[in-house]
Short mmCIF file of C-alpha atoms in Angstrom, two decimals:
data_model
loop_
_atom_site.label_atom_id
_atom_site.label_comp_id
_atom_site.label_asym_id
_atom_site.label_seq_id
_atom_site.Cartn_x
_atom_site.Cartn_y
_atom_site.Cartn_z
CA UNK A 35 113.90 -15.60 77.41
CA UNK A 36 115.22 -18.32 78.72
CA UNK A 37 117.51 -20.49 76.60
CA UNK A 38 118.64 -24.44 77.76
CA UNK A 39 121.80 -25.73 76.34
CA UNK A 40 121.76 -29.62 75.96
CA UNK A 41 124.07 -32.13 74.30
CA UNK A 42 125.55 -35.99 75.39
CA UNK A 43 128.12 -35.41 77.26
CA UNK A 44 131.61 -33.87 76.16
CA UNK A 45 130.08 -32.34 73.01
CA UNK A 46 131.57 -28.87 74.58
CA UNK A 47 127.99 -28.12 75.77
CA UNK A 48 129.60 -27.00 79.03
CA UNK A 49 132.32 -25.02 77.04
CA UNK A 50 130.14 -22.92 75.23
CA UNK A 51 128.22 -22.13 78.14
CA UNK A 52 131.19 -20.75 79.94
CA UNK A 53 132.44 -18.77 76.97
CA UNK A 54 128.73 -17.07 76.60
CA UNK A 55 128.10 -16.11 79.90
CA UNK A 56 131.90 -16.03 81.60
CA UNK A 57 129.70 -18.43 84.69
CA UNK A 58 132.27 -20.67 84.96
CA UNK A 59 130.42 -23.90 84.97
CA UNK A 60 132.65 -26.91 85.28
CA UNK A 61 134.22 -28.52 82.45
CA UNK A 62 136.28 -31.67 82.09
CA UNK A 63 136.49 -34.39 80.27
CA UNK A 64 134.12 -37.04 81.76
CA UNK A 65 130.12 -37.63 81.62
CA UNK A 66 127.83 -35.64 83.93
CA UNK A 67 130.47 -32.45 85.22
CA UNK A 68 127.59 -30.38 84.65
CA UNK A 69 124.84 -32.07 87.67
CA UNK A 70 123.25 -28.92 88.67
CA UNK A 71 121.60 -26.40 86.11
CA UNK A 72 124.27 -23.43 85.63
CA UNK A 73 122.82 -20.45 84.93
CA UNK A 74 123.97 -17.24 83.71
CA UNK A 75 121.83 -14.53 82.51
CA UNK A 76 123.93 -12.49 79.69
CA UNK A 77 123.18 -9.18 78.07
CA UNK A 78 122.01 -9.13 74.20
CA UNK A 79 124.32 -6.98 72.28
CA UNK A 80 122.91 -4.10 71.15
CA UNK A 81 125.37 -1.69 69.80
CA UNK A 82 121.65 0.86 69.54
CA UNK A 83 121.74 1.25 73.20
CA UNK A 84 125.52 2.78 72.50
CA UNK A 85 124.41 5.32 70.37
CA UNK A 86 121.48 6.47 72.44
CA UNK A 87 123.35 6.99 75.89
CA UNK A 88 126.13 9.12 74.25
CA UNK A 89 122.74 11.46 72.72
CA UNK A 90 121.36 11.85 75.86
CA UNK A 91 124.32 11.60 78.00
CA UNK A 92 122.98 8.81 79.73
CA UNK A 93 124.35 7.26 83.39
CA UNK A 94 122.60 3.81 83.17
CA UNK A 95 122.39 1.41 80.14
CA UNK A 96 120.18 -1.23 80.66
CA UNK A 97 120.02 -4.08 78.14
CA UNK A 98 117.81 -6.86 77.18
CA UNK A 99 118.95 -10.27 78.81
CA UNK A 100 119.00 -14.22 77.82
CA UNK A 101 118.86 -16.75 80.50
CA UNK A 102 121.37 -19.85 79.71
CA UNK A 103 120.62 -23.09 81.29
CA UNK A 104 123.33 -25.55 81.44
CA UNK A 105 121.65 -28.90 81.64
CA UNK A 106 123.83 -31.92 82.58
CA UNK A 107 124.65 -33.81 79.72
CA UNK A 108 121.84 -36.72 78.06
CA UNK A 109 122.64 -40.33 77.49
CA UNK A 110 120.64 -43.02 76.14
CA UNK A 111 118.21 -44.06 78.52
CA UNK A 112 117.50 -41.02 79.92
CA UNK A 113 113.68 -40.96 79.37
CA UNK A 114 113.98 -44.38 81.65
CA UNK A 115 116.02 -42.35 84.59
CA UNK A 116 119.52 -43.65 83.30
CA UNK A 117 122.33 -41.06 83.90
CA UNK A 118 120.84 -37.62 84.91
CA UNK A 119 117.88 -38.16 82.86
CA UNK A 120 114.80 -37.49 85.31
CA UNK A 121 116.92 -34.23 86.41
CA UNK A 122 117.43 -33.51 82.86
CA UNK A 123 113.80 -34.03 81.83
CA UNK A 124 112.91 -31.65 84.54
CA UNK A 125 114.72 -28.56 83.95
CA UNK A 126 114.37 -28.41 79.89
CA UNK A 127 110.65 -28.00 80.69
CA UNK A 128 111.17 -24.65 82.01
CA UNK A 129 113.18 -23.47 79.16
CA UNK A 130 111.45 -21.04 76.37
CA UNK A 131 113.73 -22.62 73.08
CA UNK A 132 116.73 -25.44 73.22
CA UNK A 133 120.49 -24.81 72.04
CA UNK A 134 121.27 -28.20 71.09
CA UNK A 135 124.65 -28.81 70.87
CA UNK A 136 126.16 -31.30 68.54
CA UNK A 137 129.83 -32.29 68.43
CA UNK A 138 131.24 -31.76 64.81
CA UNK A 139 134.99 -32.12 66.37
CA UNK A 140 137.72 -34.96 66.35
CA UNK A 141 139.63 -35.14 69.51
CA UNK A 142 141.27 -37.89 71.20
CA UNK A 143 142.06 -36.50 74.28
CA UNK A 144 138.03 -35.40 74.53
CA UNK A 145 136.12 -39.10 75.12
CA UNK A 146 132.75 -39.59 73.58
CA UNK A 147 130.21 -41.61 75.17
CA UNK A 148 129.83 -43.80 72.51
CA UNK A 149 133.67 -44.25 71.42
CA UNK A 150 132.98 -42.37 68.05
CA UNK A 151 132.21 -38.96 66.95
CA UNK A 152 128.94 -39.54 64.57
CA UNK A 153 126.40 -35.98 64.78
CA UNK A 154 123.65 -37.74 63.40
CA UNK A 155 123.20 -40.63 65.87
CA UNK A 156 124.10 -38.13 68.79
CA UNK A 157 121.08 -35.64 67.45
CA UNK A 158 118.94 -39.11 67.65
CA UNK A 159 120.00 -40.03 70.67
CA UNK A 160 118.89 -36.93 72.32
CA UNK A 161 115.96 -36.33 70.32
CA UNK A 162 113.93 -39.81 71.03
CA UNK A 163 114.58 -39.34 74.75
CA UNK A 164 112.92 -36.34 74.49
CA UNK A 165 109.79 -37.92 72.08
CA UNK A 166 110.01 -41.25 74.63
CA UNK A 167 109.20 -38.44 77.65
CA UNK A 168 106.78 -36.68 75.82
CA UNK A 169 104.78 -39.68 75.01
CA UNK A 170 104.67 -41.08 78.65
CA UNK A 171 103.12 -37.80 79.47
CA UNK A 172 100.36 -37.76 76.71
CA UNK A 173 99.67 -41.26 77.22
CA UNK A 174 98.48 -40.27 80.56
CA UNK A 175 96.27 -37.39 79.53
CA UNK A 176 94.59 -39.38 76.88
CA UNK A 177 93.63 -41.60 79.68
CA UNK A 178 92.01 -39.38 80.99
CA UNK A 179 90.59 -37.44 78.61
CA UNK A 180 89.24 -41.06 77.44
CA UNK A 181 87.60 -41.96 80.65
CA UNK A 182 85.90 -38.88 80.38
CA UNK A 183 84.31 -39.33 77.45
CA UNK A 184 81.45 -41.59 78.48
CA UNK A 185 80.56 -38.22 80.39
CA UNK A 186 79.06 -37.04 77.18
CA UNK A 187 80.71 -33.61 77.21
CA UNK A 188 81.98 -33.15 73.64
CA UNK A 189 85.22 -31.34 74.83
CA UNK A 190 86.72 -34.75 75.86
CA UNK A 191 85.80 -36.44 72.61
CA UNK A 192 87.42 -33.42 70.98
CA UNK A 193 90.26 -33.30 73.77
CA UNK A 194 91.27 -37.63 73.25
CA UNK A 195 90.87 -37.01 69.38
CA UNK A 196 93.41 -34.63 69.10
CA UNK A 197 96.09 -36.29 72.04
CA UNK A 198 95.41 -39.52 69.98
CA UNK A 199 96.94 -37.78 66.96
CA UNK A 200 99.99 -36.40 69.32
CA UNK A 201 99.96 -39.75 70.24
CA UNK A 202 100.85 -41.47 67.00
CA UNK A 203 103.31 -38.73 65.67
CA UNK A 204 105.34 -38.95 68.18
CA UNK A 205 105.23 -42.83 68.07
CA UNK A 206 106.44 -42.06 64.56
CA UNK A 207 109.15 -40.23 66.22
CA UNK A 208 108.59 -37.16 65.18
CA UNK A 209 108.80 -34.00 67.10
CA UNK A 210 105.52 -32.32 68.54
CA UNK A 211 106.23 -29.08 67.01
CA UNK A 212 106.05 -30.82 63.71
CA UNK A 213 102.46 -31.95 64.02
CA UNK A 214 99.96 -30.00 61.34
CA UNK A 215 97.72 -28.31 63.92
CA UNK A 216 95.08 -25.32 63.95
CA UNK A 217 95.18 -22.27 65.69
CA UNK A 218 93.17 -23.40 68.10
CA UNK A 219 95.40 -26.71 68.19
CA UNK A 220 98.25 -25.02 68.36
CA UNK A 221 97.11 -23.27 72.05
CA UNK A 222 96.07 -26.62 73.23
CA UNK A 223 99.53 -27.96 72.32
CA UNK A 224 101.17 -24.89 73.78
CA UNK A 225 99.23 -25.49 77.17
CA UNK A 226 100.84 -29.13 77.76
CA UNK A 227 104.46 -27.89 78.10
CA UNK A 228 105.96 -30.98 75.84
CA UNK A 229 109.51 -30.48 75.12
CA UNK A 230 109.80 -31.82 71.74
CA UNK A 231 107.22 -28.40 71.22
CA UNK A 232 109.68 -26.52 71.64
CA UNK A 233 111.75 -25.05 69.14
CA UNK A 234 115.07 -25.98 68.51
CA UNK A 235 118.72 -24.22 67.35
CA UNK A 236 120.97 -27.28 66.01
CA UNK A 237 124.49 -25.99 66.67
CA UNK A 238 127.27 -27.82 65.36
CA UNK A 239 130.73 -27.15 67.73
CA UNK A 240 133.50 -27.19 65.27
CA UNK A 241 137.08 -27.17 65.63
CA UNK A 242 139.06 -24.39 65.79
CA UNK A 243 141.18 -24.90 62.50
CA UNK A 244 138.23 -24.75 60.34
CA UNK A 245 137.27 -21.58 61.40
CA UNK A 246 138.20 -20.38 58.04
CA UNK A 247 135.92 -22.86 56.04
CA UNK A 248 132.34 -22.49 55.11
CA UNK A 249 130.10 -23.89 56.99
CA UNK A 250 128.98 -26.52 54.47
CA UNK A 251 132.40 -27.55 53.36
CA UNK A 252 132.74 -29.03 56.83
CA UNK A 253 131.49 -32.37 56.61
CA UNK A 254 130.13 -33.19 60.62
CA UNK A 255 128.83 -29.83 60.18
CA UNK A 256 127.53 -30.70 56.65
CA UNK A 257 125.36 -33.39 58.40
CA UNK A 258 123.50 -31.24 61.25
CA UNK A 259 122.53 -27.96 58.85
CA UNK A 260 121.44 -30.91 56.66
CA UNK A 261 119.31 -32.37 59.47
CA UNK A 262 118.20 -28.92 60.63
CA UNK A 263 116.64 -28.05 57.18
CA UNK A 264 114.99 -30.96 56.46
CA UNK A 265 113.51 -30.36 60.16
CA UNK A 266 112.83 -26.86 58.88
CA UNK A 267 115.03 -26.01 62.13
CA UNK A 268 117.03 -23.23 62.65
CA UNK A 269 120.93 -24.14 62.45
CA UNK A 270 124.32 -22.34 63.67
CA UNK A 271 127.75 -23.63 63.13
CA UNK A 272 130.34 -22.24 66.09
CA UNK A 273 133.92 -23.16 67.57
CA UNK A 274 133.18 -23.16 71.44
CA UNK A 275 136.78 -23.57 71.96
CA UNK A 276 137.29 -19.74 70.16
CA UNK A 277 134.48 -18.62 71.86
CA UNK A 278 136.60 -19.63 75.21
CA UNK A 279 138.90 -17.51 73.78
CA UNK A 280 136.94 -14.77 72.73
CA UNK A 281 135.12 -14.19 76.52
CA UNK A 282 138.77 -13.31 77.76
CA UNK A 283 139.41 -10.40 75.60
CA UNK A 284 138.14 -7.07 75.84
CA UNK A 285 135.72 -5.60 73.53
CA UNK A 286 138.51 -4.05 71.16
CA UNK A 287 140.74 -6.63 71.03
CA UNK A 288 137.79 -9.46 70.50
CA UNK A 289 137.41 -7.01 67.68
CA UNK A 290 140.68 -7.65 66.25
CA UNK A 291 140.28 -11.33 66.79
CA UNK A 292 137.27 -11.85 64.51
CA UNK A 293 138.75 -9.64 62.00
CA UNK A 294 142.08 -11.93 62.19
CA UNK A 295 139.80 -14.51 62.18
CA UNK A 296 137.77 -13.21 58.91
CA UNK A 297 134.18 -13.61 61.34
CA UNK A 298 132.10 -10.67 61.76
CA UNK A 299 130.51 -11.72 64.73
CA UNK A 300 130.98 -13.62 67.60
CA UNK A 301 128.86 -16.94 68.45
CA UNK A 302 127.02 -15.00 71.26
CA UNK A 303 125.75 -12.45 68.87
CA UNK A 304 124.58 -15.22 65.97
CA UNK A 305 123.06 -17.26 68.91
CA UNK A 306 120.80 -14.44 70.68
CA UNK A 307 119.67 -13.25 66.66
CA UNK A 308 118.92 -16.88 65.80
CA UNK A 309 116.74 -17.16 69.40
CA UNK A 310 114.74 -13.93 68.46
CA UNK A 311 113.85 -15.36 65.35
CA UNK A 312 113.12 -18.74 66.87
CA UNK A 313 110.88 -17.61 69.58
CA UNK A 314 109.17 -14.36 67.45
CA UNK A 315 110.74 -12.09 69.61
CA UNK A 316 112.30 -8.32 69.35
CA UNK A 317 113.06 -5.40 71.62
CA UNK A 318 111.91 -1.71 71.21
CA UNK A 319 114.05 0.62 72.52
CA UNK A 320 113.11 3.57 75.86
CA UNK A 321 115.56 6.39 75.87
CA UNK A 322 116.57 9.28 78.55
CA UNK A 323 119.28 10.97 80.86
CA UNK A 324 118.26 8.96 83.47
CA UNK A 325 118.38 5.59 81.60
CA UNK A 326 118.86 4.02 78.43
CA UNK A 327 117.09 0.75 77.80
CA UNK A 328 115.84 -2.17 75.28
CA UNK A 329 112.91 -3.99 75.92
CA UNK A 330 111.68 -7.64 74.80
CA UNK A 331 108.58 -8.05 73.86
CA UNK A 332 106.71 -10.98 71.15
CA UNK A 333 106.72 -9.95 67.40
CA UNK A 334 103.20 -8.65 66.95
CA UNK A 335 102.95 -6.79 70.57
CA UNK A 336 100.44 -3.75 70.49
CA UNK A 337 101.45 -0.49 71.99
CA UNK A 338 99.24 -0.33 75.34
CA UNK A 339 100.97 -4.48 75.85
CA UNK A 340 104.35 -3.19 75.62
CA UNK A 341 104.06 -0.34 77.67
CA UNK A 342 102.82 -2.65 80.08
CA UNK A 343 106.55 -4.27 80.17
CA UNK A 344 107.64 -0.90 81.60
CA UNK A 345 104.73 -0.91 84.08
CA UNK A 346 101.07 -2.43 84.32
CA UNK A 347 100.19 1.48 85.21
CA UNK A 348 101.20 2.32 82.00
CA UNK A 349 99.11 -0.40 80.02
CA UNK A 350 95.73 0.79 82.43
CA UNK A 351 95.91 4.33 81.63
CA UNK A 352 97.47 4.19 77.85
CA UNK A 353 96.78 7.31 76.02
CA UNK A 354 99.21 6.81 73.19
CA UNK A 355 102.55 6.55 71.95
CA UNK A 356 105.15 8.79 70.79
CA UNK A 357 107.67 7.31 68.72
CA UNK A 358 110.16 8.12 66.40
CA UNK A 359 112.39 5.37 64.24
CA UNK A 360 115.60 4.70 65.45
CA UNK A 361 117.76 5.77 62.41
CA UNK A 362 115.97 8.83 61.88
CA UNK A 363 116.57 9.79 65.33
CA UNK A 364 119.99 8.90 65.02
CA UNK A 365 120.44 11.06 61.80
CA UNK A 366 118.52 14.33 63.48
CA UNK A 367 120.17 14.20 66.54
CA UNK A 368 117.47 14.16 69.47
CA UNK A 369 113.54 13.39 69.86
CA UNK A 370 113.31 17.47 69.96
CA UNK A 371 114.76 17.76 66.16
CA UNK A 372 112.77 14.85 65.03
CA UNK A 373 109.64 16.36 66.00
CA UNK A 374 110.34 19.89 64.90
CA UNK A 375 110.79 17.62 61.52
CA UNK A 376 107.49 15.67 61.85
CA UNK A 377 109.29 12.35 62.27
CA UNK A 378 107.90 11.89 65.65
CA UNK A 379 104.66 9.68 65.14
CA UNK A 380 101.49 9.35 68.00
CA UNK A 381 100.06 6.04 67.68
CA UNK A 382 97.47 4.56 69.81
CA UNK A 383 96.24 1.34 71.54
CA UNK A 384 96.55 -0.69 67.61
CA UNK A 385 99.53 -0.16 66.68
CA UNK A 386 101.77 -3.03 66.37
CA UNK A 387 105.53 -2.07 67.39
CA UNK A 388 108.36 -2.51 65.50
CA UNK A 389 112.12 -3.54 66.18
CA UNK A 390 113.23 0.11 65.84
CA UNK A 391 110.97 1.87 67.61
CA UNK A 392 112.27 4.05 70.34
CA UNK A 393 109.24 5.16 72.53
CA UNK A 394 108.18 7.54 74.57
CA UNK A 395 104.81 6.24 76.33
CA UNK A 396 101.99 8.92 77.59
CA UNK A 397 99.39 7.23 79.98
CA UNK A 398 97.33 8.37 82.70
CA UNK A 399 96.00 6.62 85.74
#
């Protein structure tokens, strides 16, 4: 899964990137700090995989990871090559889902672009130089797709119907991802990489001393869950300043911090739950002496699929799958007591897995 964090610049884009993956990207108070993608690839917290290696004493813990992007910071213009745009354009292609990062903060010794802190026209901004690149890209496949008609293949009739559609809904500026499609649409839309297909996490960056609000008695932050739910978006309001704070403390006394703090989890945790959902995605769990590990596969995932994660030998020669739920295992003490109990389940190649499953797989090749 790979994540890209984008926002004009000085937002605290940047800021929140260091404090979620400790990378140490650049950050100062002037447009364009960030010109190179960062990257850091962070573990999802998992407190399951905790519990598991103490039962079976295990050596290696191996987690599920998130790949953040950094992308250098978005001004107006940006579809046309102003600022880092073309660079920009580039490298939030590549990315599964986009962090979009909104600043809900006053500060005057932090410079906006624009001379005034206003979430709405920044979320604009950013959002019709995305539509703008989009468009120049589908404007070129209908072209062709057009020219081709007079082939007399149907497909191309079908193919310049459709991108004609695309084509006026985003001239509408509106978002691919919010164009009524079919199933069989939706594949076709999936297969021309547009960003503004992509699904998005508004996330307003709010200052530290309203921690201790709710999120909708904040009024910046009011605005962007607002915007995000009449987008039917998904939305996260988070203090990248605390998270700074948070990604130099150790795991007890972070702890103690979001209990002083009255938070029960940090922004890291809220963000990689809110990207599962986003992208349909959630991790069954393999367990052992040797190693202890979580797995990501799509919501929906049969068994012989996701034993192919492990290996593609073990998706060939699938014979089934032995699996017992994770708080039942937890309760009995070991995969021996749960199936002395009958908790331990053999499913074959249609069964769908669930978030909880921890799985042993049997194959043969």
């Amino acid at each position: 899964m790979k994540l890209g964090v984008v926002g004009l610049p000085n937002v605290g884009k940047s800021t929140l990137f260091n404090a979620i993956t400790k990378a140490g990207a650049e950050c100062a108070n002037y447009p364009f700090c960030t010109i190179e993608p960062n990257v850091g690839v962070v573990a999802v917290p998992d407190e399951r995989l905790n519990v598991l290696a103490k039962m079976y004493n295990t050596k290696k813990i191996t987690p599920a990871v998130v790949e953040f992007v950094d992308i250098a910071g978005l001004v107006k213009g940006a579809s046309k090559g102003e600022g880092l745009g073309n660079k920009f354009l580039a490298n939030i292609r590549e990315t599964d889902a986009i962090v979009h990062v909104v600043r809900c903060f006053e500060d005057e010794n932090v410079t906006h672009v624009d001379n005034q802190v206003d979430p709405l026209r920044d979320i604009e901004t950013i959002n019709m130089e995305l539509i703008f690149a989009d468009l120049e890209a589908i404007k070129k496949r209908f072209d062709k797709a057009f020219n081709m008609i007079k082939t007399g293949d149907k497909k191309y009739k079908i193919e310049a119907d459709f991108l004609q559609r695309l084509l006026d809904h985003l001239n509408e500026f509106k978002p691919a991802r919010s164009l009524p499609c079919t199933e069989e649409e939706k594949e076709y839309l999936k297969d021309l990489f547009l960003i503004t297909s992509k699904p998005v996490i508004y996330t307003a960056n709010i200052s530290e001393k309203d921690m201790d609000k709710n999120d909708e008695d904040i009024p910046l932050a009011k605005l962007v869950i607002d915007y995000a739910k009449k987008e039917n978006a998904e939305y996260m309001v988070i203090s990248a300043k605390t998270e700074e704070e948070l990604s130099s403390l150790e795991d007890d006394e972070k702890q103690i911090f979001l209990e002083e703090l009255g938070i029960k989890e940090s922004g890291l945790d809220k963000l990689v739950k809110v990207s599962y959902r986003v992208l349909g995605l959630i991790s069954y769990l393999t367990a052992g002496e040797k190693e202890v590990r979580a797995w990501t596969i799509e919501n929906g995932t049969k068994a012989p699929q996701a034993a192919g994660k492990i290996h593609s030998d073990f998706e060939k020669g699938f014979i089934r799958a032995e699996i017992v739920d994770y708080d039942i295992l937890v309760e009995l003490g070991s995969f021996n007591a749960a199936k002395e109990k009958g908790k331990v389940r053999s499913e074959g190649k249609e069964y769908v897995m669930k978030d909880s499953d921890v799985v042993l797989f049997r194959f043969n090749v």
